[in-house]
Amino acid sequence: MSTLNLTLLTDLYEMTMMQGYFKSANHDVAVFDAFYRKNPCDGGYAICAGLDQVIDYIKNLHFSAEDISYLRGLHIFDEDFLSYLENFRFSGDIYAIPEGTLIFPREPLIKVIAPIMEAQLVETAILNIINHQSLIATKAARVCYAAGSDGVMEFGLRRAQGPDSGTYGARAAVIGGCKGTSNVLAGQLFDVPVLGTHAHSWIMSFPDEYTAFKTYANLYPSACILLVDTYDTLKSGVPHAIRVFREMREAGIPLTYYGVRIDSGDLAYLSKQIRKMLDDAGFPDAVISASNDLDEYLIESLKLQGAEITSWGVGTNLITAKDNPAFGGVYKMAAIQKEDGNFVPKIKISENSEKITNPGNKTIYRIYDKATGKIRADLICLADETFDEACDMNLFDPNEPWKKTRIAGGTYTLRELLVPVFENGKCVYDSPKVMDIQAACTKEKDTIWDETKRFVNPSRIYVDLSDKLYRLKHDLLNDMSES
Amino acid sequence: MSTLNLTLLTDLYEMTMMQGYFKSANHDVAVFDAFYRKNPCDGGYAICAGLDQVIDYIKNLHFSAEDISYLRGLHIFDEDFLSYLENFRFSGDIYAIPEGTLIFPREPLIKVIAPIMEAQLVETAILNIINHQSLIATKAARVCYAAGSDGVMEFGLRRAQGPDSGTYGARAAVIGGCKGTSNVLAGQLFDVPVLGTHAHSWIMSFPDEYTAFKTYANLYPSACILLVDTYDTLKSGVPHAIRVFREMREAGIPLTYYGVRIDSGDLAYLSKQIRKMLDDAGFPDAVISASNDLDEYLIESLKLQGAEITSWGVGTNLITAKDNPAFGGVYKMAAIQKEDGNFVPKIKISENSEKITNPGNKTIYRIYDKATGKIRADLICLADETFDEACDMNLFDPNEPWKKTRIAGGTYTLRELLVPVFENGKCVYDSPKVMDIQAACTKEKDTIWDETKRFVNPSRIYVDLSDKLYRLKHDLLNDMSES
């Protein structure tokens, strides 16, 4: 998708509002925050991904002659506005949390500061890209957490919601911790490892299972994982695989990476039986790999049952985040910058107090405990606030302000999460390679305790508001209720 | 995505198997069926979609120099195989059920008859495309069924799983019955209606709600749907909207299509209050439109509660098919054609009897009741079988063969569902326009009773096997269990 012009990948209302601002000669600079409200799968965290595709999108943003002609044909847009679109480019600033970073609800993942027409247009595509990839990166991190030190392979392309759901989804899955993907296009586009062996159809295309295995082993002796469940796993598949491994050994072919894959049946029972058969036959280092509608819960359960599986192929449930297939990120106006340069904070109120937005031009500091390196809390504050690591810090939960904590000066370090990505329309950020993002993400995972990573009732990381931001928000709410 | 080369949109194992067939000089022609096992959302039917993108994919199938170079760099493929790929084109036959057709479990939606290397390569992309679009078309049909004669708009782009999940998803949603989409790119690519008005940010960018509404109404008087829940729906939003409508009327501006949209709160309660306020103010034809995490179950419930909503914007839950985000289609070998032209049937067995495949080169006939036009049953049979509508037909459920029905000759008509799409690599099928597919799909929905469309315990349409196919399957299973 990266070579396509995605400028029209937007909701029609972004364009009708744009024309409205154009006709009203509204050139105010607006601040918009993209954030989410709830961790996927009731987890304790999420992982940010998709920024590199957002950068591509913003860089390529322009209305081609065909786009203008299409818009003209809708009979909604006037010629003066269409002329304006001809020379449209994104001219604003974008700040973002780097990919692979742990994120928590209500934090601006992306902040856009741009003339309101531009800031409005980009809403839909930014949300689409960030929502999708952050969802899959998060799901992958959960699956990899369940698998512990075992490798997890992303195998979901055929069940993904369209071509680039499978392809960008594979990218996000690798960021979240998968060792590779079956998707060759993702391998080509993102330089990530591609993995896979053969399907049942390979076995069925030969007169018998042994010949199919033998042919495969001759072709790919150095990565020889044989699928053993086409006919009968324990009576046919595994004995034939052992026969082939034995013949390889007798022929002096080194057995470097070899073993079996099971794709059906009771994986706990079968894997234990297979382990015994392989061990008894003198192949204790043969890998047992499994697939078949796996997810983090099933892998955790199989491990508890003592399943002898050390390599996991995860498809549908990962690539669609099946139990929670939408990330729910939103994009809300936070401030308008007037001609004097001052930001006028804006707030969206709601009957549901958790849906009330945080006003103002903001940033986020992550507070790490110096002794352990773990996250103590995140702090959302106004962009011009500064903090001194030598001073004590008072934190409180914005929804329950009586819950307070004091962090002693000198015991914590601060990291600003939002980094500049575009300045005056110019990209000022180099995206790391995907495998480097994966490595950074692995380190990120070490900044939270297992209590936050567990699947049931995870311990929450607090995201607090600075005193100044909290007061600003409450003053605005009071003004509204009085008006 | 249609302009991109999707040749590498495949699982690595398709390529390793291809090389295996190449090295074994296996040029057998294979028959593969793409089918699914279970209707989404425990429904009574699904709707087929995505064929047009499959056709694009097959037509464009070729390995570019960059693709070959990438594959070479994996150090898995030999030069003779890479040379073969340089001139690779799809040379086989493809049959498919036309888009917008009602489909049922176990029916081959797409049948590929091609040299095994070619048939294997295309597995992943065909499944990816058909699984995605059929899923969303089916979900849309369910949502539209709940909405009855009201219009349903597809509004999910920002929550879709990546750019073309939102774009091809919008296409599928329109096939399934949505009157349009918010996605401008989908409008441009597929010539489907695009819809939408304004967001909360429009309201927030003005000093007050009335001015925001008034400005919008001046700009778009002929499609004036005002979003009334930014501050307070009943106390602020609706009174301001009424003031604007009144001023429009006084100014002599015709109120053609106008009304309000609500995106939060208790939609049943609010819509009834709003209806009363609009009626009392003399605007009985003002539309009340609603959005906010809707799906078929919520729409059905809101209608039962007497909600006064006649226009529905459906986002996340439709574009991701949230309660069932994967279609689960599979692609299984059914036969190998030997050099003498005969098809040798192939079967994949499983401990789960529903996972046993139907062998042989097959087709499907739909049996319609002549009197009502409704579907009596579908019949999967071997491709060379013929039936005479004048003769009685004996049907039985393949899983419960004691359940038999006789349909009297002369009371039914037959329609073969699979049509030729590619012959010897040449496309022989013209895809209809999307709005024509939607119209055909609307007629399709009339061929099943409400009992099959309902959401809870829908009545099933039987998919039976011909006597000949049933016997072939059982002979193969008996041979296997004896060997």
Short mmCIF file of C-alpha atoms in Angstrom, two decimals, chain A residues 1-6 8-17 19-21 23-24 26 32 66-67 70-71 74 76-77 116 120 123-124 127-129 131-132 135-136 155 157-168 182-185 187-188 192 194-202 204-206 215-216 219-220 229-231 261 265 292 316 319-322 324-326 328-330 332-333 336 346-349 351 355 480, chain B residues 1-6 8-17 19-21 23-24 26 32 66-67 70-71 74 76-77 116 120 123-124 127-129 131-132 135-136 155 157-168 182-185 187-188 192 194-202 204-206 215-216 219-220 229-231 261 265 292 316 319-322 324-326 328-330 332-333 336 346-349 351 355 480:
data_model
loop_
_atom_site.label_atom_id
_atom_site.label_comp_id
_atom_site.label_asym_id
_atom_site.label_seq_id
_atom_site.Cartn_x
_atom_site.Cartn_y
_atom_site.Cartn_z
CA MET A 1 0.00 0.00 0.00
CA SER A 2 2.98 2.31 0.60
CA THR A 3 3.27 3.26 -3.05
CA LEU A 4 -0.38 4.15 -3.45
CA ASN A 5 -1.73 7.65 -3.02
CA LEU A 6 -3.83 7.35 0.12
CA LEU A 8 -8.60 9.99 -0.34
CA LEU A 9 -8.34 7.38 2.44
CA THR A 10 -10.47 9.65 4.59
CA ASP A 11 -14.06 10.03 5.68
CA LEU A 12 -16.17 12.26 3.50
CA TYR A 13 -16.97 14.47 6.47
CA GLU A 14 -13.31 15.43 6.80
CA MET A 15 -13.60 16.89 3.31
CA THR A 16 -16.93 18.63 3.88
CA MET A 17 -15.55 20.15 7.10
CA GLN A 19 -14.44 23.01 2.69
CA GLY A 20 -16.37 24.58 5.54
CA TYR A 21 -13.17 25.90 7.13
CA LYS A 23 -15.21 28.95 3.03
CA SER A 24 -15.11 30.49 6.52
CA ASN A 26 -10.61 29.67 9.11
CA PHE A 32 -5.43 17.23 17.83
CA GLU A 66 -7.85 12.21 -10.76
CA ASP A 67 -8.67 12.82 -7.11
CA TYR A 70 -13.51 12.50 -8.63
CA LEU A 71 -14.33 15.07 -5.91
CA LEU A 74 -19.62 14.44 -6.23
CA ILE A 76 -20.46 18.88 -3.13
CA PHE A 77 -17.29 20.90 -3.61
CA ILE A 116 -7.33 23.09 11.02
CA GLN A 120 -8.86 17.51 10.06
CA GLU A 123 -7.66 12.14 11.14
CA THR A 124 -9.06 9.05 9.48
CA LEU A 127 -6.40 6.44 13.21
CA ASN A 128 -6.77 3.61 10.73
CA ILE A 129 -3.04 2.91 10.61
CA ASN A 131 -5.34 1.52 15.48
CA HIS A 132 -4.55 -1.47 13.33
CA LEU A 135 -3.70 -3.64 18.07
CA ILE A 136 -1.71 -6.41 16.41
CA PHE A 155 0.93 -17.47 10.22
CA LEU A 157 -2.22 -14.03 6.22
CA ARG A 158 -5.04 -16.15 4.79
CA ARG A 159 -7.40 -15.07 7.58
CA ALA A 160 -6.38 -11.41 7.76
CA GLN A 161 -8.91 -8.72 6.82
CA GLY A 162 -7.48 -8.06 3.36
CA PRO A 163 -3.99 -7.89 1.84
CA ASP A 164 -2.43 -5.14 3.89
CA SER A 165 -4.14 -6.24 7.07
CA GLY A 166 -2.04 -9.38 6.63
CA THR A 167 1.06 -7.48 5.57
CA TYR A 168 1.13 -4.55 7.99
CA SER A 182 4.81 -16.70 6.79
CA ASN A 183 3.93 -13.65 4.66
CA VAL A 184 6.56 -13.32 1.93
CA LEU A 185 5.43 -9.82 0.95
CA GLY A 187 9.39 -10.15 4.44
CA GLN A 188 10.19 -8.27 1.27
CA VAL A 192 11.68 -9.40 8.59
CA VAL A 194 9.93 -15.36 6.69
CA LEU A 195 9.15 -18.88 7.86
CA GLY A 196 7.22 -21.96 6.83
CA THR A 197 7.52 -25.50 5.55
CA HIS A 198 4.69 -27.37 3.82
CA ALA A 199 0.93 -27.99 3.93
CA HIS A 200 -1.30 -31.06 3.92
CA SER A 201 -1.60 -30.69 0.17
CA TRP A 202 2.12 -31.49 -0.17
CA MET A 204 -1.63 -35.49 -0.48
CA SER A 205 0.15 -34.87 -3.77
CA PHE A 206 2.38 -37.91 -3.19
CA THR A 215 11.24 -35.74 -0.79
CA TYR A 216 10.85 -32.72 1.47
CA LEU A 219 15.08 -30.68 -0.61
CA TYR A 220 15.31 -28.82 2.70
CA ASP A 229 -1.25 -34.95 10.98
CA THR A 230 -2.51 -35.47 7.44
CA TYR A 231 -3.61 -39.09 8.02
CA ARG A 261 4.47 -29.84 13.26
CA GLY A 265 -6.07 -32.93 17.57
CA ASN A 292 -4.36 -24.65 15.04
CA THR A 316 -6.26 -16.20 12.82
CA ILE A 319 -3.69 -11.41 12.84
CA THR A 320 -7.29 -10.38 13.57
CA ALA A 321 -6.86 -9.96 17.36
CA LYS A 322 -9.94 -12.14 17.33
CA ASN A 324 -10.76 -7.80 20.52
CA PRO A 325 -10.46 -6.85 16.86
CA ALA A 326 -10.55 -3.04 17.19
CA GLY A 328 -10.64 2.05 19.52
CA GLY A 329 -8.23 4.97 19.13
CA VAL A 330 -9.86 8.40 18.71
CA LYS A 332 -9.87 14.79 19.42
CA MET A 333 -9.35 18.51 19.23
CA ILE A 336 -6.76 26.13 18.92
CA LYS A 346 -10.70 22.91 23.97
CA ILE A 347 -12.64 20.20 25.72
CA LYS A 348 -15.25 17.69 24.58
CA ILE A 349 -17.65 16.86 27.40
CA GLU A 351 -22.25 12.15 30.04
CA LYS A 355 -15.00 10.27 27.63
CA MET A 480 -19.17 24.95 30.83
CA MET B 1 -4.05 -2.25 -3.63
CA SER B 2 -5.19 -3.20 -7.12
CA THR B 3 -2.21 -1.56 -8.80
CA LEU B 4 0.34 -3.30 -6.61
CA ASN B 5 2.01 -6.53 -7.52
CA LEU B 6 0.64 -8.96 -4.96
CA LEU B 8 4.51 -12.30 -3.00
CA LEU B 9 1.31 -12.00 -0.95
CA THR B 10 1.65 -15.68 -0.16
CA ASP B 11 2.87 -17.92 2.64
CA LEU B 12 6.48 -18.97 2.36
CA TYR B 13 5.44 -22.62 2.40
CA GLU B 14 3.58 -22.17 -0.89
CA MET B 15 6.93 -21.23 -2.42
CA THR B 16 8.93 -24.02 -0.77
CA MET B 17 6.28 -26.51 -1.92
CA GLN B 19 10.09 -25.52 -5.58
CA GLY B 20 9.52 -29.07 -4.32
CA TYR B 21 7.09 -29.79 -7.16
CA LYS B 23 12.40 -30.26 -8.45
CA SER B 24 10.25 -33.40 -8.56
CA ASN B 26 5.58 -32.73 -10.86
CA PHE B 32 -8.38 -27.18 -5.20
CA GLU B 66 12.86 -7.38 -7.51
CA ASP B 67 10.74 -10.29 -6.34
CA TYR B 70 14.38 -10.93 -2.86
CA LEU B 71 13.67 -14.66 -3.08
CA LEU B 74 16.52 -15.96 1.25
CA ILE B 76 16.23 -21.28 0.00
CA PHE B 77 15.64 -21.30 -3.73
CA ILE B 116 -0.03 -27.98 -8.98
CA GLN B 120 -0.52 -23.98 -4.71
CA GLU B 123 -3.95 -20.36 -2.14
CA THR B 124 -3.06 -17.67 0.36
CA LEU B 127 -8.28 -17.07 0.83
CA ASN B 128 -7.22 -13.69 2.18
CA ILE B 129 -9.38 -11.77 -0.28
CA ASN B 131 -12.37 -14.53 3.53
CA HIS B 132 -12.26 -10.80 4.17
CA LEU B 135 -17.10 -11.79 6.02
CA ILE B 136 -17.91 -8.09 5.74
CA PHE B 155 -18.64 4.46 8.79
CA LEU B 157 -12.65 3.26 8.13
CA ARG B 158 -10.82 4.58 11.19
CA ARG B 159 -11.28 1.30 13.04
CA ALA B 160 -10.63 -1.04 10.12
CA GLN B 161 -7.60 -3.32 10.20
CA GLY B 162 -5.48 -1.22 7.86
CA PRO B 163 -6.14 0.85 4.71
CA ASP B 164 -7.52 -1.78 2.40
CA SER B 165 -9.43 -3.51 5.16
CA GLY B 166 -11.37 -0.25 5.31
CA THR B 167 -11.53 0.17 1.56
CA TYR B 168 -12.34 -3.35 0.36
CA SER B 182 -17.83 7.39 4.52
CA ASN B 183 -14.63 6.16 2.83
CA VAL B 184 -13.84 8.51 -0.04
CA LEU B 185 -11.20 6.19 -1.53
CA GLY B 187 -16.11 5.78 -3.46
CA GLN B 188 -13.44 6.63 -5.99
CA VAL B 192 -20.24 3.61 -4.64
CA VAL B 194 -20.02 8.36 -0.19
CA LEU B 195 -21.78 9.89 2.78
CA GLY B 196 -21.08 12.00 5.84
CA THR B 197 -21.57 15.41 7.41
CA HIS B 198 -19.39 16.74 10.25
CA ALA B 199 -17.68 15.74 13.52
CA HIS B 200 -17.60 17.12 17.05
CA SER B 201 -14.44 19.01 16.11
CA TRP B 202 -16.47 21.14 13.69
CA MET B 204 -15.67 22.80 18.86
CA SER B 205 -13.89 24.98 16.30
CA PHE B 206 -16.63 27.61 16.57
CA THR B 215 -22.42 27.88 9.15
CA TYR B 216 -22.85 24.23 8.18
CA LEU B 219 -22.79 25.56 3.24
CA TYR B 220 -24.76 22.35 2.77
CA ASP B 229 -24.42 15.72 21.10
CA THR B 230 -21.23 17.75 21.49
CA TYR B 231 -22.40 19.57 24.64
CA ARG B 261 -27.36 12.80 14.24
CA GLY B 265 -26.12 8.57 25.22
CA ASN B 292 -22.10 4.78 18.31
CA THR B 316 -16.30 -0.62 14.16
CA ILE B 319 -15.97 -3.11 9.35
CA THR B 320 -14.20 -5.60 11.65
CA ALA B 321 -17.16 -8.01 12.02
CA LYS B 322 -16.28 -7.57 15.66
CA ASN B 324 -16.69 -12.86 14.50
CA PRO B 325 -13.73 -11.23 12.77
CA ALA B 326 -12.54 -14.19 10.65
CA GLY B 328 -12.41 -19.26 8.25
CA GLY B 329 -12.33 -20.22 4.58
CA VAL B 330 -9.90 -23.01 3.66
CA LYS B 332 -8.11 -28.00 0.04
CA MET B 333 -6.89 -30.35 -2.65
CA ILE B 336 -5.26 -34.67 -9.25
CA LYS B 346 -8.16 -36.84 -3.06
CA ILE B 347 -9.44 -36.65 0.48
CA LYS B 348 -8.11 -35.12 3.69
CA ILE B 349 -9.24 -37.07 6.72
CA GLU B 351 -10.53 -36.99 13.70
CA LYS B 355 -13.24 -31.56 8.70
CA MET B 480 -8.07 -45.45 3.91
#
